[in-house]
mmCIF file of N, CA and C in Angstrom:
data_model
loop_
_atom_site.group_PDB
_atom_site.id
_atom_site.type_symbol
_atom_site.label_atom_id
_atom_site.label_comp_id
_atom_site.label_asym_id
_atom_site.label_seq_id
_atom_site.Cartn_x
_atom_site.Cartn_y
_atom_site.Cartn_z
ATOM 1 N N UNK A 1 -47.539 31.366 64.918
ATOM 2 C CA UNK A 1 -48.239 32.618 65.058
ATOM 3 C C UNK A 1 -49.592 32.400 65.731
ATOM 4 N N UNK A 2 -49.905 33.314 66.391
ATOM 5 C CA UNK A 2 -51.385 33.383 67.008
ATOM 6 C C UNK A 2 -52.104 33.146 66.004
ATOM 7 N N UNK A 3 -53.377 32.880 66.530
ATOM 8 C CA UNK A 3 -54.772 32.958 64.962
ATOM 9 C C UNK A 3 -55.830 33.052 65.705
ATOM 10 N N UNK A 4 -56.630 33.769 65.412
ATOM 11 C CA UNK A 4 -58.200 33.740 65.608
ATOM 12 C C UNK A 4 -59.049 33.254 64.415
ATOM 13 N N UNK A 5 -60.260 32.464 64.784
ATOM 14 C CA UNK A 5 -60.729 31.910 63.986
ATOM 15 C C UNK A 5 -62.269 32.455 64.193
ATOM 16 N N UNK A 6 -62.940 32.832 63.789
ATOM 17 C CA UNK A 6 -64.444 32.808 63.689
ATOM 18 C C UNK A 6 -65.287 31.754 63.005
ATOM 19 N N UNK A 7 -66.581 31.692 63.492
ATOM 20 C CA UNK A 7 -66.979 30.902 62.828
ATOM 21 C C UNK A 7 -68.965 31.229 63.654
ATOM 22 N N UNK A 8 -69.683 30.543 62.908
ATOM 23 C CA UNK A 8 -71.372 30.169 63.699
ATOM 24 C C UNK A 8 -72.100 31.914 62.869
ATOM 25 N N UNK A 9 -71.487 32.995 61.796
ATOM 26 C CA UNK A 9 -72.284 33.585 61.553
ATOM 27 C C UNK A 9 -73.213 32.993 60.441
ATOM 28 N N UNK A 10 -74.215 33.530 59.781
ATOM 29 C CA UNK A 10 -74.909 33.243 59.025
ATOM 30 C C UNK A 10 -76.469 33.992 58.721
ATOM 31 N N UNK A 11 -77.360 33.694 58.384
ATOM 32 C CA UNK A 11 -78.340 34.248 57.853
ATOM 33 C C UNK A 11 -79.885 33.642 59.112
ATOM 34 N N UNK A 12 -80.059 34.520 59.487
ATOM 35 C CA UNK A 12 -81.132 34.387 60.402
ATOM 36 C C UNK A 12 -82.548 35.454 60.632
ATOM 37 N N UNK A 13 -83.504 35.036 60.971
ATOM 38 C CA UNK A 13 -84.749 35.858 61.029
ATOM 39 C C UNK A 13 -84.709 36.879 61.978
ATOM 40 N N UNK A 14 -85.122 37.517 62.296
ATOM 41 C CA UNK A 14 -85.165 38.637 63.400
ATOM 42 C C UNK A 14 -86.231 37.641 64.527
ATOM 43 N N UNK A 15 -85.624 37.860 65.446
ATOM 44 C CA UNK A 15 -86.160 36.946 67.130
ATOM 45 C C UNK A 15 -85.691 35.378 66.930
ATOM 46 N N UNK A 16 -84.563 35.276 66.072
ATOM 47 C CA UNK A 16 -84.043 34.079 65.565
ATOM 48 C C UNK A 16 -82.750 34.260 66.792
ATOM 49 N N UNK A 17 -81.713 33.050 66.714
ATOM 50 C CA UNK A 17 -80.452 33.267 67.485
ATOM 51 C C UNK A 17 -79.428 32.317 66.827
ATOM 52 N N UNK A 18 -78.538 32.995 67.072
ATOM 53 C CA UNK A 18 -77.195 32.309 66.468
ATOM 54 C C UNK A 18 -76.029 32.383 67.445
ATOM 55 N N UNK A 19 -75.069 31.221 67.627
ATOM 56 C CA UNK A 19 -74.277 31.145 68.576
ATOM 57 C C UNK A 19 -72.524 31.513 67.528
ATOM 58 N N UNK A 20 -72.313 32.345 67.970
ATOM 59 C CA UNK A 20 -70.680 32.950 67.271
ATOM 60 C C UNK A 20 -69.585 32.220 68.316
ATOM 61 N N UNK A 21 -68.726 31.540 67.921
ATOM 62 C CA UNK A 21 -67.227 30.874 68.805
ATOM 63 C C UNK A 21 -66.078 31.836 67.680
ATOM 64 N N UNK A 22 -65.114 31.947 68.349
ATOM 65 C CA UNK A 22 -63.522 32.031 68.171
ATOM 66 C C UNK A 22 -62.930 31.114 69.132
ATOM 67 N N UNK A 23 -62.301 30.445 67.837
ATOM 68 C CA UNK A 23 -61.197 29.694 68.510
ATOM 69 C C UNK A 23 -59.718 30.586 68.539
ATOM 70 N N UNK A 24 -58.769 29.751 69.413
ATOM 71 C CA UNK A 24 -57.895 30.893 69.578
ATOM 72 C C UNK A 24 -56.581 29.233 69.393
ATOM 73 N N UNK A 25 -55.272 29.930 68.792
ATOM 74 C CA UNK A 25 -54.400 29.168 68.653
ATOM 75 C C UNK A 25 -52.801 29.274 68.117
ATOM 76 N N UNK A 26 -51.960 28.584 68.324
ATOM 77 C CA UNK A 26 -50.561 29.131 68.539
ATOM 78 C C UNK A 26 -50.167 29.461 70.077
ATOM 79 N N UNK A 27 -48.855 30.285 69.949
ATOM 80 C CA UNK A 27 -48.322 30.316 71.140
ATOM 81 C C UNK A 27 -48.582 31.121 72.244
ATOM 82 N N UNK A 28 -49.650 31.050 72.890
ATOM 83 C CA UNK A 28 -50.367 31.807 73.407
ATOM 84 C C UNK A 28 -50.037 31.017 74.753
ATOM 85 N N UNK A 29 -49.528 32.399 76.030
ATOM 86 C CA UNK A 29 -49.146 32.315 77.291
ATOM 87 C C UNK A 29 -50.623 32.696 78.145
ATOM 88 N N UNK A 30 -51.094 33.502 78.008
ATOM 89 C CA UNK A 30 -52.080 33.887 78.573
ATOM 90 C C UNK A 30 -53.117 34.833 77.856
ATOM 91 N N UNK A 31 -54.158 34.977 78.260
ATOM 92 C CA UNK A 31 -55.303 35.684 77.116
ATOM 93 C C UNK A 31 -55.879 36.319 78.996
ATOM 94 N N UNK A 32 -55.289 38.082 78.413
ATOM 95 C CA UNK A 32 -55.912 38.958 79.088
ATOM 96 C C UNK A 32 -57.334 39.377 79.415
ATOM 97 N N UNK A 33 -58.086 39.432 77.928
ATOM 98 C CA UNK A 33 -59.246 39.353 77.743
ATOM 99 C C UNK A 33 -59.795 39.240 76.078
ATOM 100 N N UNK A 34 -60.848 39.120 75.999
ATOM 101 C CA UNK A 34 -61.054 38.702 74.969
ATOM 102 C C UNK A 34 -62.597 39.083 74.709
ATOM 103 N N UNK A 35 -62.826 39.494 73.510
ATOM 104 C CA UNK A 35 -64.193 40.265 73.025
ATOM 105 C C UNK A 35 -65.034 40.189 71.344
ATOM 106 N N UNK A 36 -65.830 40.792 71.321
ATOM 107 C CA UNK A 36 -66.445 40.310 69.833
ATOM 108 C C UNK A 36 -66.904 41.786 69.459
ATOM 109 N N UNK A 37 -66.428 42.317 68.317
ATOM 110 C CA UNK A 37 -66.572 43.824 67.813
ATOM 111 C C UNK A 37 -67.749 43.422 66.577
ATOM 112 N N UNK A 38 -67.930 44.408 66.324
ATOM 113 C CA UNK A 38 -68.811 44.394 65.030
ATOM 114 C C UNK A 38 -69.071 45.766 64.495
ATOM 115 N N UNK A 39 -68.953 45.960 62.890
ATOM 116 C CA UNK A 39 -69.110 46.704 61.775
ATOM 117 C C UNK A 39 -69.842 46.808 60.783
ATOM 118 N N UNK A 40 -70.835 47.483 61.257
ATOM 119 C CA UNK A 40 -72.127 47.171 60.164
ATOM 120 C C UNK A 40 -71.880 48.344 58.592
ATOM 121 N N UNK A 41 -72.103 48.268 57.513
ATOM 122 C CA UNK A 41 -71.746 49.185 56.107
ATOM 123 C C UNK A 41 -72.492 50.457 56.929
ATOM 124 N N UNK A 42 -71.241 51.696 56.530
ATOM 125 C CA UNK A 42 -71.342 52.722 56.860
ATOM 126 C C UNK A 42 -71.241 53.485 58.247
ATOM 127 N N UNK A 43 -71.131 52.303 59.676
ATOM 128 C CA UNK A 43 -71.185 52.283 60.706
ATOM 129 C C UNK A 43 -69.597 52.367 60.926
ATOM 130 N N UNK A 44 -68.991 52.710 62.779
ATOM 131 C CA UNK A 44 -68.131 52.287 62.830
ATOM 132 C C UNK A 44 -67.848 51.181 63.679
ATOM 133 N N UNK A 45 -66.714 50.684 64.342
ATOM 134 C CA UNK A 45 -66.465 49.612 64.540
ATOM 135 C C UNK A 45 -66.988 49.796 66.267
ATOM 136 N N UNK A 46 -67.959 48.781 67.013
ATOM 137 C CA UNK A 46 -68.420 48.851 67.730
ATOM 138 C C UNK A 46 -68.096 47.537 68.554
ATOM 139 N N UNK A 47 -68.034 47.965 69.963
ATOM 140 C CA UNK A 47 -67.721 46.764 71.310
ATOM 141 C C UNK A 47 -69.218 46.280 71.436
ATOM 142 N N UNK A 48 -69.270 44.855 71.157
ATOM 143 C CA UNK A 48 -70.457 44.398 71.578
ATOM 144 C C UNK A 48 -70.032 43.704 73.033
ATOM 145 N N UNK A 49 -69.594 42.775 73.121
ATOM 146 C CA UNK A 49 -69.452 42.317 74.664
ATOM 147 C C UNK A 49 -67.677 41.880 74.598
ATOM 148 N N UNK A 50 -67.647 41.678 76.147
ATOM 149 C CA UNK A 50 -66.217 41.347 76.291
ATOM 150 C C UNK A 50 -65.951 40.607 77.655
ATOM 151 N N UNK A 51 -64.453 40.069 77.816
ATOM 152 C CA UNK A 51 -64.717 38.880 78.699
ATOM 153 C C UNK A 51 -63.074 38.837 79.457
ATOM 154 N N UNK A 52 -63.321 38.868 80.425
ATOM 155 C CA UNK A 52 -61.923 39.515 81.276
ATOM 156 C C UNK A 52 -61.309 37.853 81.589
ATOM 157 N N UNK A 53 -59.950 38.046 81.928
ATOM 158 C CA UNK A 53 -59.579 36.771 82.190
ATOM 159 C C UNK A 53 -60.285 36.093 83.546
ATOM 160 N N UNK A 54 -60.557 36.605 84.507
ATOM 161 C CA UNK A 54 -60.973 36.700 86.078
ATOM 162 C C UNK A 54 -62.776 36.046 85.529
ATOM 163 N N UNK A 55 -63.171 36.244 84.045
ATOM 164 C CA UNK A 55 -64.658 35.740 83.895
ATOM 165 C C UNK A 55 -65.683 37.226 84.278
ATOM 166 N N UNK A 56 -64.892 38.346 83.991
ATOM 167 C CA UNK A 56 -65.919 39.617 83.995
ATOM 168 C C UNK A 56 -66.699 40.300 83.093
ATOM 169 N N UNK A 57 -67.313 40.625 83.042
ATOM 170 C CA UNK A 57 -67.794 40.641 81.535
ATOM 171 C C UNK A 57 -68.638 41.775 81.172
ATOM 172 N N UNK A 58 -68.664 42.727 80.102
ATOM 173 C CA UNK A 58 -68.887 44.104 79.639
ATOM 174 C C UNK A 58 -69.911 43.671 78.466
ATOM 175 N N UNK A 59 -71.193 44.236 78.528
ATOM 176 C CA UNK A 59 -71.695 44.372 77.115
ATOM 177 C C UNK A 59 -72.125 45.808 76.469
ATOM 178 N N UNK A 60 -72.639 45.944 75.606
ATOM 179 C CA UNK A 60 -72.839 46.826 74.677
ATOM 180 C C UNK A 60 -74.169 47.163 75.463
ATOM 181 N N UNK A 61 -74.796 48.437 75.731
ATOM 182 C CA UNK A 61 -76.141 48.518 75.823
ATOM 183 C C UNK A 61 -77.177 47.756 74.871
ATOM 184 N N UNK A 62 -76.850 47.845 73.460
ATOM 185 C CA UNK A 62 -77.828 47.111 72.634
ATOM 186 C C UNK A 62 -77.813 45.441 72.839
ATOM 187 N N UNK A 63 -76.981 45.324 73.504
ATOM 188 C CA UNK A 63 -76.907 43.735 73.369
ATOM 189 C C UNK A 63 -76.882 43.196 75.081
ATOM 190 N N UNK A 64 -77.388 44.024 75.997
ATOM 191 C CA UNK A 64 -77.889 43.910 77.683
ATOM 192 C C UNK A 64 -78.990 42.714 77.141
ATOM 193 N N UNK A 65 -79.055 41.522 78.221
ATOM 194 C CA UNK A 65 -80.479 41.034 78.383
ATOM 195 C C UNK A 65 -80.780 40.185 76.679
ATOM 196 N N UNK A 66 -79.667 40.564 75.815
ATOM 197 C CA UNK A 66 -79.937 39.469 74.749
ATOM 198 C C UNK A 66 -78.810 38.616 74.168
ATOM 199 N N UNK A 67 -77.670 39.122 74.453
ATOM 200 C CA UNK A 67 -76.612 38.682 74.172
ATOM 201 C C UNK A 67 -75.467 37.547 75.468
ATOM 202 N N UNK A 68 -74.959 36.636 75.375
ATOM 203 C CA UNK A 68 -73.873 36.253 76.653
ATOM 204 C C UNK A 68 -72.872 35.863 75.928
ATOM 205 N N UNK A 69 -71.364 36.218 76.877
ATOM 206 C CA UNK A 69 -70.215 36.227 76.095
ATOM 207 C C UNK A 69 -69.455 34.834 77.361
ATOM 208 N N UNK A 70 -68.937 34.033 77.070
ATOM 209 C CA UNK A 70 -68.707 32.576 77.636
ATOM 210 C C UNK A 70 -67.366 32.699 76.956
ATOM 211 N N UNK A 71 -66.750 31.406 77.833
ATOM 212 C CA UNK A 71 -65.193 30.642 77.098
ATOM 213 C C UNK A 71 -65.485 28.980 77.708
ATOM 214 N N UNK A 72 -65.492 28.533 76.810
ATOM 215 C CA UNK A 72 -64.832 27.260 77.256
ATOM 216 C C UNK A 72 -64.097 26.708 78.608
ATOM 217 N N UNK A 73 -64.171 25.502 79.192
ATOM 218 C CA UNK A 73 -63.196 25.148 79.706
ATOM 219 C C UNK A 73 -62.062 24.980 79.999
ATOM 220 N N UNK A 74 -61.496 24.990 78.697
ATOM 221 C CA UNK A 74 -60.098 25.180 78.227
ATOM 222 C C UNK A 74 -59.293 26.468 78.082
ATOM 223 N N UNK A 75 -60.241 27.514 77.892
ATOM 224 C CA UNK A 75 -60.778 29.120 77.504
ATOM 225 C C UNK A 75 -59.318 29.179 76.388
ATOM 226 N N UNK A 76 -59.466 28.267 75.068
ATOM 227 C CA UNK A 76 -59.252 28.462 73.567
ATOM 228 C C UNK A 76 -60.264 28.820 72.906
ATOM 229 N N UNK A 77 -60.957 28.666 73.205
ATOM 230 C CA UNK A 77 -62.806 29.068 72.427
ATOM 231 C C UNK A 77 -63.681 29.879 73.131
ATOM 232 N N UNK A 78 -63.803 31.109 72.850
ATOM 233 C CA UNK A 78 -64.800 32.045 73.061
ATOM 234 C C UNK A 78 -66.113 31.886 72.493
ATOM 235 N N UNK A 79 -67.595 32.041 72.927
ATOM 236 C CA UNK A 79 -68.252 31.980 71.948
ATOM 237 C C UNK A 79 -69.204 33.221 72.826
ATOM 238 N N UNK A 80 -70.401 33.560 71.387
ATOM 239 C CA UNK A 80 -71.042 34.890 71.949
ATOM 240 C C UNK A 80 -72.620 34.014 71.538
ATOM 241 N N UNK A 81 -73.473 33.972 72.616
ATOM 242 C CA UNK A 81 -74.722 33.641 72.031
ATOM 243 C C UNK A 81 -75.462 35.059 71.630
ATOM 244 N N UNK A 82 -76.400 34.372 71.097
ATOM 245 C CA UNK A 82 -76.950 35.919 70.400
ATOM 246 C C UNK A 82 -78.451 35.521 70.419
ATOM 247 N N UNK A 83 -79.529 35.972 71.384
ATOM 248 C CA UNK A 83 -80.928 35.441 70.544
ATOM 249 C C UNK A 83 -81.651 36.812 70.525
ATOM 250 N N UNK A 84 -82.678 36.759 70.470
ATOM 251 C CA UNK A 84 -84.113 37.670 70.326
ATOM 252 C C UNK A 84 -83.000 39.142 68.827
ATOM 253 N N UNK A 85 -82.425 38.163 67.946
ATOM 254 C CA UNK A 85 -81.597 39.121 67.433
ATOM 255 C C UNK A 85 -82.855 39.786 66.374
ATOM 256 N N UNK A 86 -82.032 41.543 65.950
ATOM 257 C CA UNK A 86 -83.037 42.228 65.380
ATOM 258 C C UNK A 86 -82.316 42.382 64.206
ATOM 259 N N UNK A 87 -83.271 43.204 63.404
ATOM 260 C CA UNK A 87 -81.892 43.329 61.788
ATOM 261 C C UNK A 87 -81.031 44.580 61.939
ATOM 262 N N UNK A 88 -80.624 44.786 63.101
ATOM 263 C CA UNK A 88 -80.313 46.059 63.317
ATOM 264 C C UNK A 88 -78.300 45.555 63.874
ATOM 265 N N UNK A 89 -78.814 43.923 64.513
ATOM 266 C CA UNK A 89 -77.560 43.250 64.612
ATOM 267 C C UNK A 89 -76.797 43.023 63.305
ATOM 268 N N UNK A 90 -77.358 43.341 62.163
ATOM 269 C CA UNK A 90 -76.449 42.694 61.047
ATOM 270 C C UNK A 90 -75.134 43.466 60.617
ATOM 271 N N UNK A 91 -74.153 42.844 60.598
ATOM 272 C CA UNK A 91 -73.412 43.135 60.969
ATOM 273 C C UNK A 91 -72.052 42.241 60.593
ATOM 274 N N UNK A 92 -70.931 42.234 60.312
ATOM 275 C CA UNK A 92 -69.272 41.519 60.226
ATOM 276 C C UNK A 92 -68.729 41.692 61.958
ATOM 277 N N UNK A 93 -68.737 40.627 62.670
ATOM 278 C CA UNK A 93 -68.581 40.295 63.808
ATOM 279 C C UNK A 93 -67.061 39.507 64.027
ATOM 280 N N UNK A 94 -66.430 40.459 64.760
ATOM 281 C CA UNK A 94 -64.891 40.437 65.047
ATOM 282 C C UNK A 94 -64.533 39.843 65.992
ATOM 283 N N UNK A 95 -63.566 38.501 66.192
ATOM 284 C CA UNK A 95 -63.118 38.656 67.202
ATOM 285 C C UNK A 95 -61.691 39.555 67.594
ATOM 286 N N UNK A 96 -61.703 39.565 68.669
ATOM 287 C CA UNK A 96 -60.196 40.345 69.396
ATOM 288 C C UNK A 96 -59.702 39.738 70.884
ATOM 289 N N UNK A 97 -58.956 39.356 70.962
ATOM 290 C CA UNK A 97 -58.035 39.239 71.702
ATOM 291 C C UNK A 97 -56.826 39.561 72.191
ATOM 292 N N UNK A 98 -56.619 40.429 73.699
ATOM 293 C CA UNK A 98 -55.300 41.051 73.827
ATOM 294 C C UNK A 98 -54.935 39.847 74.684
ATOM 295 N N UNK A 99 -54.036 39.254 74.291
ATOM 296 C CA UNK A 99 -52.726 38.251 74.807
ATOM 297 C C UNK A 99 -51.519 38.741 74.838
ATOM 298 N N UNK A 100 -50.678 37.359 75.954
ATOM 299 C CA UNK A 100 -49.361 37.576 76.111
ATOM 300 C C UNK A 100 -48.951 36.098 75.205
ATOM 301 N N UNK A 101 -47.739 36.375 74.509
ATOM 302 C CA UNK A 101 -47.777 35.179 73.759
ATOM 303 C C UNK A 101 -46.410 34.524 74.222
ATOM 304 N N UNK A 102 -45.837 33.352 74.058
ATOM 305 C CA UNK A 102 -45.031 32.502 74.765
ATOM 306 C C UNK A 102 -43.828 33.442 74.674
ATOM 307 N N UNK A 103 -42.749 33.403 76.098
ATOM 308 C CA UNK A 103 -41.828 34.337 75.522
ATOM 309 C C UNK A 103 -41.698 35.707 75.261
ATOM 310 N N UNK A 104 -43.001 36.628 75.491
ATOM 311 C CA UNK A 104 -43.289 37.613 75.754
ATOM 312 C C UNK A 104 -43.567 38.291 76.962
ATOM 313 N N UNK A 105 -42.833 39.093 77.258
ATOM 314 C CA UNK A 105 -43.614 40.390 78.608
ATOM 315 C C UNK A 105 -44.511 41.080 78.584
ATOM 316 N N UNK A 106 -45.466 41.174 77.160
ATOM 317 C CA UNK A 106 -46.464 42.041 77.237
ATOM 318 C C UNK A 106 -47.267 41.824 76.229
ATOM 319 N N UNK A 107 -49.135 42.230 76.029
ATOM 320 C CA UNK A 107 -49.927 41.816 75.719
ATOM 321 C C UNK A 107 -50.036 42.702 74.503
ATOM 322 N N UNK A 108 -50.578 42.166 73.659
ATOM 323 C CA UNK A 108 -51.065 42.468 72.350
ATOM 324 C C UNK A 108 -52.553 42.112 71.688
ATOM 325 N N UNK A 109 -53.129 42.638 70.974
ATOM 326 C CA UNK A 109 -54.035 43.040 70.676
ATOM 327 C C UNK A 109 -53.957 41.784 69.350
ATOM 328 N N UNK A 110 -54.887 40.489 68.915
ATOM 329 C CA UNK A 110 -55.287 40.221 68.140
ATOM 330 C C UNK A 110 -56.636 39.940 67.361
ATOM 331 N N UNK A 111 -57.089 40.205 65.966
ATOM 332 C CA UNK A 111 -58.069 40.073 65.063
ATOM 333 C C UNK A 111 -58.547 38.745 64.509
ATOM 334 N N UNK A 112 -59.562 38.048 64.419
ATOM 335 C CA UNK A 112 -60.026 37.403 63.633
ATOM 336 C C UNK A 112 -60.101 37.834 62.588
ATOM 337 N N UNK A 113 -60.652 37.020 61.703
ATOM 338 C CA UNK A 113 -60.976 37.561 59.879
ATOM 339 C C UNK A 113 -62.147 38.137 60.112
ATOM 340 N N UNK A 114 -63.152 37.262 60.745
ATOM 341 C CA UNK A 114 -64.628 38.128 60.755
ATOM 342 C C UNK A 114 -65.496 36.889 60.464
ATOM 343 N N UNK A 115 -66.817 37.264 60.810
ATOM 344 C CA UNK A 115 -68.166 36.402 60.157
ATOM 345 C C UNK A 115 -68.884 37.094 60.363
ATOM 346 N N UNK A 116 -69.894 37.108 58.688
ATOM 347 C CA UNK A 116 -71.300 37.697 58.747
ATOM 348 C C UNK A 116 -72.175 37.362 59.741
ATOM 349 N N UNK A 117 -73.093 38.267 59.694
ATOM 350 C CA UNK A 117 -74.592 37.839 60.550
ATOM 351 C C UNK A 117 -75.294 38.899 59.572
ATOM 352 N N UNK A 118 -75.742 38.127 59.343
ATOM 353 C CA UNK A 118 -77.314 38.867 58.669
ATOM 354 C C UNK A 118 -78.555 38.654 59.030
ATOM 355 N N UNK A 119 -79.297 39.090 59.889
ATOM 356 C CA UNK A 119 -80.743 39.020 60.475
ATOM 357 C C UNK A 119 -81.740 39.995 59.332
ATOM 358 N N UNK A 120 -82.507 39.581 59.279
ATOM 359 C CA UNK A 120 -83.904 39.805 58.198
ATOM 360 C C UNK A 120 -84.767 40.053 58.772
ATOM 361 N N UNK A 121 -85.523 40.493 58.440
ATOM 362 C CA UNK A 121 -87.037 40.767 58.934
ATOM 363 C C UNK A 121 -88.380 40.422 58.829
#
């Protein structure tokens, strides 16, 4: 089975930075694109940046000029840097990935579990 993995959230100051990766793994043919959502309590589920197979890349207005969304060499590992972060980022940070998986004609939509970020003030 596919898996997304998160990992790099944690507890940070406001103008602090933290680097977020998903790893990606299983039978995976190709990865269409691939992105990092986030859900803050009471909020709904929001596109922070995203990352086309071609290396194109979409961010969130709030996260222009502070945020960059990268892959690896290998592009199994996504990661999202994050600096000049505010407490306004805090937040359960998703990955997603729509892939084609081995043996398949068509792309699907997968979830990580999630990782906190909590920025303070």
């Amino acid at each position: 089975q596919v898996q997304l993995v998160e990992s790099g959230g944690g507890l940070v100051q406001a103008g602090g930075s933290l680097r977020l990766s998903c790893a990606t793994s299983g039978s995976i043919f190709s990865i269409n694109a691939m992105g990092w959502y986030r859900q803050a309590p009471g909020k709904q589920r929001e596109l922070v940046a995203a990352i086309t197979s071609d290396g194109r890349t979409n961010y969130a207005d709030s996260a222009k000029g502070r945020f960059t969304i990268f892959r690896d060499n290998a592009k199994i590992t996504m990661h999202l840097q994050m600096n000049s972060l505010k407490p306004e980022d805090t937040a359960v940070y998703y990955c997603n990935a729509h892939l084609t998986t081995r043996g398949s004609s068509w792309s699907t939509d997968y979830w990580g579990q999630g990782t906190q970020v909590t920025v303070s003030s």
